[in-house]
Short mmCIF file of C-alpha atoms and ligand atoms in Angstrom, two decimals:
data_model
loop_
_atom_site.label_atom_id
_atom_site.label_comp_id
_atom_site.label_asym_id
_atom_site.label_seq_id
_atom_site.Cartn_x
_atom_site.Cartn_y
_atom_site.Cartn_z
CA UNK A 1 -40.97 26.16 74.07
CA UNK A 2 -39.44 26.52 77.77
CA UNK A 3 -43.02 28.79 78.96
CA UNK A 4 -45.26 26.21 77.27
CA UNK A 5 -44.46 23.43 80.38
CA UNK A 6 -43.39 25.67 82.69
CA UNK A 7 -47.31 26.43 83.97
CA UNK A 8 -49.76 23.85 84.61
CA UNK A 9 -52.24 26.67 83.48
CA UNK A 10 -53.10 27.75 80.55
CA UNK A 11 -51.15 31.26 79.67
CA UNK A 12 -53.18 34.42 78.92
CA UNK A 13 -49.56 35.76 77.73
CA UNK A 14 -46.51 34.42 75.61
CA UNK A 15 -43.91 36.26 74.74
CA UNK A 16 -41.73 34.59 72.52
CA UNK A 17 -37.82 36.11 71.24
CA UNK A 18 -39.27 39.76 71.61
CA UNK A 19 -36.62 42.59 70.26
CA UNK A 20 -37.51 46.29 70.25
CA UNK A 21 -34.85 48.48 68.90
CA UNK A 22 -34.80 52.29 68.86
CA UNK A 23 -33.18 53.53 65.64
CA UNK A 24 -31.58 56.67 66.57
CA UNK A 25 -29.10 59.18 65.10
CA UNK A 26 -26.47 58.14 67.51
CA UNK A 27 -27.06 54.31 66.65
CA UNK A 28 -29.63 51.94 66.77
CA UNK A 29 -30.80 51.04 70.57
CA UNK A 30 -31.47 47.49 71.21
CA UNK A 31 -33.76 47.90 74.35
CA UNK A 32 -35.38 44.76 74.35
CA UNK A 33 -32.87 42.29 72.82
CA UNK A 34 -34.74 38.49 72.98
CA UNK A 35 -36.98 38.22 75.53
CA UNK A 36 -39.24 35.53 76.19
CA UNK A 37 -41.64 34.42 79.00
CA UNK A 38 -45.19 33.96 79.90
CA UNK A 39 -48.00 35.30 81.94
CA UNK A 40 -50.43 32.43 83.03
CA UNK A 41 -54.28 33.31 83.39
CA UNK A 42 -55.17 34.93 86.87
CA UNK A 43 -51.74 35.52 88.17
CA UNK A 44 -49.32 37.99 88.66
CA UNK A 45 -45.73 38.18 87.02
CA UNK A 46 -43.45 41.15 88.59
CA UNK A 47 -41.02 42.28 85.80
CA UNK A 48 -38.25 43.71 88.01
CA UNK A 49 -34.65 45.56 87.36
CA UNK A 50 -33.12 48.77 87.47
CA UNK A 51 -33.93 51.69 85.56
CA UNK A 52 -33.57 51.32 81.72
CA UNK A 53 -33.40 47.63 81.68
CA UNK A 54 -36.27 47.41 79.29
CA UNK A 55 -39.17 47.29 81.18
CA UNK A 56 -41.38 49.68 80.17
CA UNK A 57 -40.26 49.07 76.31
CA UNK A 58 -41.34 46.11 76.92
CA UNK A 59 -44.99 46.69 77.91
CA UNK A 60 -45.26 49.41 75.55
CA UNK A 61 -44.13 46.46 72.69
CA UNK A 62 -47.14 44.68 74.33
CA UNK A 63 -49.95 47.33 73.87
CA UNK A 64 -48.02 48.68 70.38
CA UNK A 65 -47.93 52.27 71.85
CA UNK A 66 -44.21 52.41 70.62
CA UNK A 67 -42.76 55.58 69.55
CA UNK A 68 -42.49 55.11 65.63
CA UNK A 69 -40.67 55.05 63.82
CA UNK A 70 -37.84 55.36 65.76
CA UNK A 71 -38.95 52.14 68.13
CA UNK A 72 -40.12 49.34 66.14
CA UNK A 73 -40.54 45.38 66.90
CA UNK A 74 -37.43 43.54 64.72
CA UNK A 75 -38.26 40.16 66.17
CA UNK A 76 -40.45 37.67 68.06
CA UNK A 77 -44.08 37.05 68.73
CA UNK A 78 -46.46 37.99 71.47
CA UNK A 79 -48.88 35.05 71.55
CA UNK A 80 -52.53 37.19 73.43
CA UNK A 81 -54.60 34.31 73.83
CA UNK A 82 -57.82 35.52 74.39
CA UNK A 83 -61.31 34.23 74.66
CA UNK A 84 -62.18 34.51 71.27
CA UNK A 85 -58.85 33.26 69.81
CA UNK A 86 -55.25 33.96 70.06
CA UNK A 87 -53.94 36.54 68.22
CA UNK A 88 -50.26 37.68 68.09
CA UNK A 89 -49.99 41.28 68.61
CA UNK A 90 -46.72 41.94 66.39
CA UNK A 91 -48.59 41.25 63.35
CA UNK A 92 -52.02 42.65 64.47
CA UNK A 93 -53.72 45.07 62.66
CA UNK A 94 -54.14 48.51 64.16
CA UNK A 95 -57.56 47.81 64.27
CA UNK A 96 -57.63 44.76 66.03
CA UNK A 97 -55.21 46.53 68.47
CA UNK A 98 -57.73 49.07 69.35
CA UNK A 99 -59.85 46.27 70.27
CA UNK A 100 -57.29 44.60 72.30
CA UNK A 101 -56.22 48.17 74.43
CA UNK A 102 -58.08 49.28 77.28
CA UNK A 103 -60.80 46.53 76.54
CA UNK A 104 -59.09 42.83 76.82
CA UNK A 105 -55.57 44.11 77.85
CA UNK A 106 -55.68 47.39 80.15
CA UNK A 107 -52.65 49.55 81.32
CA UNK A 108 -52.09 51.15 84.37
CA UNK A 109 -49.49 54.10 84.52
CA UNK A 110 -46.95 55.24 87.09
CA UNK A 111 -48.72 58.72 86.23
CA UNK A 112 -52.17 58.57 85.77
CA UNK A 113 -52.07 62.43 85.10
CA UNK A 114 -50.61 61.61 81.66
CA UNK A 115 -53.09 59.08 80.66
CA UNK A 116 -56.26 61.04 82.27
CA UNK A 117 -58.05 63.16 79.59
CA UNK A 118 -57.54 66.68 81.81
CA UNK A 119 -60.84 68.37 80.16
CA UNK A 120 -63.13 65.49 81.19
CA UNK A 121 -64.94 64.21 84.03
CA UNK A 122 -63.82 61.18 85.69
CA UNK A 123 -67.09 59.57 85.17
CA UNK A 124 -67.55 60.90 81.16
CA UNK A 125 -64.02 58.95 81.00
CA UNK A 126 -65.46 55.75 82.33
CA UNK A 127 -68.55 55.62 80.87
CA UNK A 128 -66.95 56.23 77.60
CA UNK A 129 -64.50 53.28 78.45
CA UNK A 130 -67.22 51.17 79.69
CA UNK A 131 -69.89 52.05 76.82
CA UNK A 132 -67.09 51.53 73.70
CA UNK A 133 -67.08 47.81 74.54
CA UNK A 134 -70.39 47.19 75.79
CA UNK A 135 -72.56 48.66 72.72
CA UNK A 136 -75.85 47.09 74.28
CA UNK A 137 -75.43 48.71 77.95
CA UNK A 138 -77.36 51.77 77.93
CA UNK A 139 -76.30 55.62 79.25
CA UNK A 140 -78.05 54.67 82.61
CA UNK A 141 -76.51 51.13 83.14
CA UNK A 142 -73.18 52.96 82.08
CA UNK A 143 -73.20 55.51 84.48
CA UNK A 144 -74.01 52.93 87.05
CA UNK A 145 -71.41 50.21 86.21
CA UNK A 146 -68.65 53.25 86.51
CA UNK A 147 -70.47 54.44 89.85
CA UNK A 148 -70.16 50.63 90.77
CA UNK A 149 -66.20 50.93 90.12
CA UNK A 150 -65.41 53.89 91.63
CA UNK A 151 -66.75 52.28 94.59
CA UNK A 152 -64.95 48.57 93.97
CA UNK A 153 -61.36 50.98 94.40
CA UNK A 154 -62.37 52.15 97.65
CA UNK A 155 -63.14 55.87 96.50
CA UNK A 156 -65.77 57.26 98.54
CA UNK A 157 -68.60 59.27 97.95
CA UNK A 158 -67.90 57.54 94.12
CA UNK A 159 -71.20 60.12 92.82
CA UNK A 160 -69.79 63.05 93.85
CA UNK A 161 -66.35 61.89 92.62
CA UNK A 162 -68.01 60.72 89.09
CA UNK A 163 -68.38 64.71 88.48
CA UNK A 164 -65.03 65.83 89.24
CA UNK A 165 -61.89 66.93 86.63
CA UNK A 166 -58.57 64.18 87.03
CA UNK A 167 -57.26 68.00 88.06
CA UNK A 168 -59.43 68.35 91.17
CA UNK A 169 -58.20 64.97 92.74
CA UNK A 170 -55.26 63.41 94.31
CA UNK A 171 -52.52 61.67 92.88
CA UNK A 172 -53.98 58.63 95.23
CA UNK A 173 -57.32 59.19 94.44
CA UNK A 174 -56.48 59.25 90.33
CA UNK A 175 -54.43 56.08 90.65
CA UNK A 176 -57.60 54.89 92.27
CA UNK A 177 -59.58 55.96 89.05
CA UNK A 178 -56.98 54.70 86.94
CA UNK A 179 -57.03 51.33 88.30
CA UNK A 180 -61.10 52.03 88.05
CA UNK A 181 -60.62 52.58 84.65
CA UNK A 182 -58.58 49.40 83.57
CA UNK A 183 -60.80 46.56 85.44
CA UNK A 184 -63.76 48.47 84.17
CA UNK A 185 -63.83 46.41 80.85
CA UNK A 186 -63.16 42.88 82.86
CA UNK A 187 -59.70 42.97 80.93
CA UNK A 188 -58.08 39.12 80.48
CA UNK A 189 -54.49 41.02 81.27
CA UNK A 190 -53.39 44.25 83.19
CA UNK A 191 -50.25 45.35 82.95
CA UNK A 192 -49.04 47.87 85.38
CA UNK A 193 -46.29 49.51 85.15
CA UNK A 194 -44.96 51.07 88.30
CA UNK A 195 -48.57 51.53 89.61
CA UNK A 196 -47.14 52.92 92.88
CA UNK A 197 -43.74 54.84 92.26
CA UNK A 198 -45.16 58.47 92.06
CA UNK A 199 -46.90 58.11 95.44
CA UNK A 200 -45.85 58.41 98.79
CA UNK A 201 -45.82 55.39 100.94
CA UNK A 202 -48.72 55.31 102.80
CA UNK A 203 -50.52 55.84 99.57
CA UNK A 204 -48.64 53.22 97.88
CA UNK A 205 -49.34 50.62 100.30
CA UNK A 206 -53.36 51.50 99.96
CA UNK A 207 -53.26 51.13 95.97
CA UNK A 208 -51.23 48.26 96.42
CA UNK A 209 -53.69 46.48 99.19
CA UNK A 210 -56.80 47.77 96.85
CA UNK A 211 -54.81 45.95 93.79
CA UNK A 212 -53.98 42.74 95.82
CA UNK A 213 -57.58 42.36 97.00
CA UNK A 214 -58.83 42.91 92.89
CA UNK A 215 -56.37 40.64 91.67
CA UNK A 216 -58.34 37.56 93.15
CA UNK A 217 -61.62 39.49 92.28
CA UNK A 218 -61.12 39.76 88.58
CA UNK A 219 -59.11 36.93 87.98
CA UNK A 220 -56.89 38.70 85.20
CA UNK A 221 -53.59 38.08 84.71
CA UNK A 222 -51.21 40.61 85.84
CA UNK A 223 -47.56 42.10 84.94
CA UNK A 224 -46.37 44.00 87.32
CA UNK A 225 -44.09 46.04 86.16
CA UNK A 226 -41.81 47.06 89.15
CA UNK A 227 -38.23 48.08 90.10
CA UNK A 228 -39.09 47.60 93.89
CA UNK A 229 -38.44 44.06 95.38
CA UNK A 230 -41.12 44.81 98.49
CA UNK A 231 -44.00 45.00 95.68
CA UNK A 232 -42.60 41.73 94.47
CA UNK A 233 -42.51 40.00 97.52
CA UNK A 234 -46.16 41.18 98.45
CA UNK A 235 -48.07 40.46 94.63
CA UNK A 236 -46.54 38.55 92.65
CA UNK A 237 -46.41 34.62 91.79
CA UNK A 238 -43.48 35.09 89.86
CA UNK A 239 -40.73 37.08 89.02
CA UNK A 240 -38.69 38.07 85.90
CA UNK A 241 -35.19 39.66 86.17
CA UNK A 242 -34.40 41.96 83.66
CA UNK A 243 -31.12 43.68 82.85
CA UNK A 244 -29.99 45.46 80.07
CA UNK A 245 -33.01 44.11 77.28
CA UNK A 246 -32.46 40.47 78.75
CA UNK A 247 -33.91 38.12 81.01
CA UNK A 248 -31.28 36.97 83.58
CA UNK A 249 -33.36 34.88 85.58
CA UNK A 250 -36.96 33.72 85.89
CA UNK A 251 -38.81 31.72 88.58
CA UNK A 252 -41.73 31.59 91.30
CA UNK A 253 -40.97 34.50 93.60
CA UNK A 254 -39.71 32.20 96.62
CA UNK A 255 -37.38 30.51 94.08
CA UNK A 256 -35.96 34.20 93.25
CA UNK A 257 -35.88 36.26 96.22
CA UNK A 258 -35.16 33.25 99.00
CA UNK A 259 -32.68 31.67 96.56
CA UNK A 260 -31.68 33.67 93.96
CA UNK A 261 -28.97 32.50 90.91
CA UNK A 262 -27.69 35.53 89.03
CA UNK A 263 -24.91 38.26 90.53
CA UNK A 264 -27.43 40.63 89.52
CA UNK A 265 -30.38 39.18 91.27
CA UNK A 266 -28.63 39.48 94.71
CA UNK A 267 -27.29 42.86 94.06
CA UNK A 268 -30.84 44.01 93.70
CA UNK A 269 -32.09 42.03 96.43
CA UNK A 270 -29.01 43.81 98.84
CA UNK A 271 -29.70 46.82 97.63
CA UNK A 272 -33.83 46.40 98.51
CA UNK A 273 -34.22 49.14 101.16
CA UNK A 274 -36.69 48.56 104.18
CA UNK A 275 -40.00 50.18 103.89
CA UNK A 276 -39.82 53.74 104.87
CA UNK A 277 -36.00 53.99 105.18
CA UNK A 278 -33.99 55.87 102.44
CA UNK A 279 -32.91 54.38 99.54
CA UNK A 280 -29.60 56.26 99.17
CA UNK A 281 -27.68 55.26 102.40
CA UNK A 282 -28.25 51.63 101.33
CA UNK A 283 -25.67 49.19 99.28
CA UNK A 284 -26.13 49.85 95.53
CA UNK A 285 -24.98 47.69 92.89
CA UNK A 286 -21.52 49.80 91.25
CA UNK A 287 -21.55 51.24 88.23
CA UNK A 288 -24.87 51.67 86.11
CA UNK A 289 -26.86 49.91 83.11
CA UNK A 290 -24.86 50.10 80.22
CA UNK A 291 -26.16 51.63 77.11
CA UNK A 292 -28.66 49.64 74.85
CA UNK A 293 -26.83 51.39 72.07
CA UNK A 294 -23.58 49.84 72.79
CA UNK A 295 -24.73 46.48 74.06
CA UNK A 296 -21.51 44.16 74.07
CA UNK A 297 -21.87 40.87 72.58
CA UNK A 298 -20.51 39.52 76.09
CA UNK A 299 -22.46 39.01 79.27
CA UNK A 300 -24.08 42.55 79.81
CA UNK A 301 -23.26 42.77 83.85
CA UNK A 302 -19.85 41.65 83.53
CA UNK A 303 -18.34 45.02 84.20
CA UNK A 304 -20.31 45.58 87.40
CA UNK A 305 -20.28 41.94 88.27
CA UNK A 306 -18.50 40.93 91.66
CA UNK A 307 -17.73 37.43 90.16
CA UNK A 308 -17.09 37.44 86.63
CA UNK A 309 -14.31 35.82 85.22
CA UNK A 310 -12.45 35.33 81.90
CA UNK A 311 -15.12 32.92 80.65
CA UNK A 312 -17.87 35.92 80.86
CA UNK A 313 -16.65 37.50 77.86
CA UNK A 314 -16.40 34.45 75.82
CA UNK A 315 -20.58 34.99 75.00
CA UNK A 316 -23.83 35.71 75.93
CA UNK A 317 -25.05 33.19 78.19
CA UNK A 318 -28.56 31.76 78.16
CA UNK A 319 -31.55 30.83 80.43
CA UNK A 320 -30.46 27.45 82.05
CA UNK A 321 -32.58 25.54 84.23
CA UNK A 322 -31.88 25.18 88.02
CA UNK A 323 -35.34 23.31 88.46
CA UNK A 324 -38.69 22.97 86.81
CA UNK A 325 -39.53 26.52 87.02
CA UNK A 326 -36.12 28.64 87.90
CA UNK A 327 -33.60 29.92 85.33
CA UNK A 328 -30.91 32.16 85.17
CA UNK A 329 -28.34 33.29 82.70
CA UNK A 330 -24.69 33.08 84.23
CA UNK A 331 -21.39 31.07 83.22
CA UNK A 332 -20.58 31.43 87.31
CA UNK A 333 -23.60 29.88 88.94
CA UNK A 334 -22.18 26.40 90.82
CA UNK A 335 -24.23 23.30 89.72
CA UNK A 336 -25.40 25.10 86.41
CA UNK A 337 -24.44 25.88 83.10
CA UNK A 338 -21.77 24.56 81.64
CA UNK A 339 -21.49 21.83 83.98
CA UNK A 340 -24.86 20.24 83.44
CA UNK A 341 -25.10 20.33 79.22
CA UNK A 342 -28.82 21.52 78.54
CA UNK A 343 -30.53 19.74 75.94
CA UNK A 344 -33.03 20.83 73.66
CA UNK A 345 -33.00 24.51 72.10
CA UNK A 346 -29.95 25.93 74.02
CA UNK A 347 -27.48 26.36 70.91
CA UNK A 348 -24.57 27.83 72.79
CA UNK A 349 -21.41 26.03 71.95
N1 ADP B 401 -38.13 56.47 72.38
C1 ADP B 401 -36.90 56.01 72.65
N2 ADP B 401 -35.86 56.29 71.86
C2 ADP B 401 -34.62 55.80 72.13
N3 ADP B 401 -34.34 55.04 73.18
C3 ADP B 401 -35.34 54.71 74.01
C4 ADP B 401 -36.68 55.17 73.80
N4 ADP B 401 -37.46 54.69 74.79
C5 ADP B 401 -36.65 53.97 75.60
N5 ADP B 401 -35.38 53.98 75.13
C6 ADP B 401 -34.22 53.33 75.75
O1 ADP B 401 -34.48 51.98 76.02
C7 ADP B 401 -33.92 51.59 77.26
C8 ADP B 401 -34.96 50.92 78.11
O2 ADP B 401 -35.90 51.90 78.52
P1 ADP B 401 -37.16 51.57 79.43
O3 ADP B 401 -37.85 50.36 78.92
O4 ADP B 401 -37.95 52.81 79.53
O5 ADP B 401 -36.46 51.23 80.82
P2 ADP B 401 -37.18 50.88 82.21
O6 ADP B 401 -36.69 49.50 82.55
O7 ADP B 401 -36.64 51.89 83.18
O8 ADP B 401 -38.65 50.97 82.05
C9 ADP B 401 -33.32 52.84 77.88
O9 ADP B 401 -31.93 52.85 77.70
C10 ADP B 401 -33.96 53.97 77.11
O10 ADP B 401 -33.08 55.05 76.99
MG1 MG B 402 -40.03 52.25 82.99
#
């Protein structure tokens, strides 16, 4: 296993030949098609790409909040290894999932709205949070410990803000009691997916400061679920490429933003607009994400790709090493592939 040696540390997260595929009327979807890679304890991984590469069916494979039947987990494992014992979450039982949500693994939202119960208080939600994995803690110590939260995510006057509906606040202020909510339990992982999309920029870059300065408080591991490359640049230890239900490269963020492999690496990376200028008056990679449902069995960005060649539909290419920690998946890169044979589990022929 590649993620085994590729951290000195021990992983909180391995993710090992993961396929989700949507079984649909019009054909069946294959959304995440073989993914593997791993989250190591107390950092952050950014999972970037465009929209519908598979991100969010990806953490949503993690916590098993899949839409079934339709959506269902053909292949792999996903390897939680948690204080009490690893425990692969494809086979887990429902119960042991219920354990393992909002408790050792938490989730963050782009819309908090949608994960807030709307007819209770901020606070009852907490404490309810808090007091369902700490059976000892009484109603008092509960009430404080979410008090104590409200105020760890900067929100002030946290007791008045305790009594208040998800309705009566901000969409700041609820990302604020979202991100309350998730560290509330000391989770091992968060994943957060697009924690900041749905807010305007100044408000994004105060969730995101608030979320850098918990992520060496807590110590959890983090995947950071993300199509923007600024986010990337400013949390994450490493980076994972997706496009089109596959990895196309993987490394420590300097390795993929200052020198990145893949064609579609450095179309996102020239398409990254500036903070606070607008996104559509920038370079944008042609054409769009093809459909999962008609996935050909030849590289995936070859029809958008600036330097494919003949060779590109001859297969799928895999992860090849370029270094001890960087990979990408592209017959074209110089120095890689097919001109350096890979030993080991890469079967291509
Ligand atoms: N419930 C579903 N049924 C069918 N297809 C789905 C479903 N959910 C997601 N998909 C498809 O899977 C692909 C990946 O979606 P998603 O993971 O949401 O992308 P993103 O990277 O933007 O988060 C998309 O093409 C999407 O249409
Ligand atoms: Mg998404």
């Amino acid at each position: 296993m590649r993620q085994a040696v590729m951290h000195d540390n021990e992983n909180i997260l391995e993710v090992e030949n993961l396929k989700t595929w949507f079984y649909t009327e019009t054909g069946v979807a294959k959304s995440v098609n073989g993914i593997s890679f791993a989250v190591p304890a107390g950092k952050t991984v950014a999972l970037v790409g465009e929209s519908g590469c598979g991100k969010s069916v990806t953490s949503l494979s993690i916590m098993r909040l899949l839409q079934e039947p339709a959506g269902r987990i053909v292949d792999g494992t996903i390897r939680f290894n948690r204080p009490s014992g690893p425990v692969d979450l494809v086979s887990a039982s429902e119960e042991e999932m219920e354990q393992v949500r909002g408790g050792e693994i938490a989730m963050i939202f782009q819309e908090p709205m949608t994960s807030l119960n709307p007819v209770f208080t901020v606070g009852n939600q907490i404490d309810e949070m808090i007091g369902l994995h700490n059976p000892m803690m009484t109603k008092t110590e509960i009430r404080e410990q979410t008090v104590r939260m409200l105020k760890l995510v900067g929100i002030p006057r946290a007791e008045g803000i305790y009594k208040s509906y998800p309705h009566e606040l901000s969409g700041g202020m609820r990302q604020r009691v979202m991100i309350a909510m998730a560290i509330s339990c000391n989770p091992e992982l968060i994943i957060a997916d697009e924690p900041t999309t749905a807010l305007d920029v100044t408000i994004q870059a105060q969730i995101l400061e608030l979320m850098k300065e918990l992520k060496d408080r807590i110590g959890a591991g983090i995947l950071l679920i993300t199509h923007d490359l600024g986010v990337v640049a400013e949390m994450a230890d490493e980076v994972i490429v997706m496009y089109a239900g596959r990895i196309v490269e993987k490394g420590t963020v300097m390795e993929v933003l200052l020198t990145p492999k893949h064609p579609y690496t450095k179309g996102l990376i020239k398409s990254k607009p500036a903070i606070g200028t607008v996104k559509d008056t920038l370079y944008s990679i042609p054409g769009t994400v093809v459909s999962p449902a008609e996935m050909p069995d030849y590289c995936a960005f070859y029809n958008r790709c600036g330097q494919c060649a003949k060779e590109c539909r001859s297969g799928i290419p895999d992860l090849e090493p370029f270094g001890d920690t960087h990979f990408a998946a592209c017959y074209r890169i110089e120095g890689g592939n097919k001109a350096e044979a890979v030993t080991g589990e890469s079967g291509r022929d």
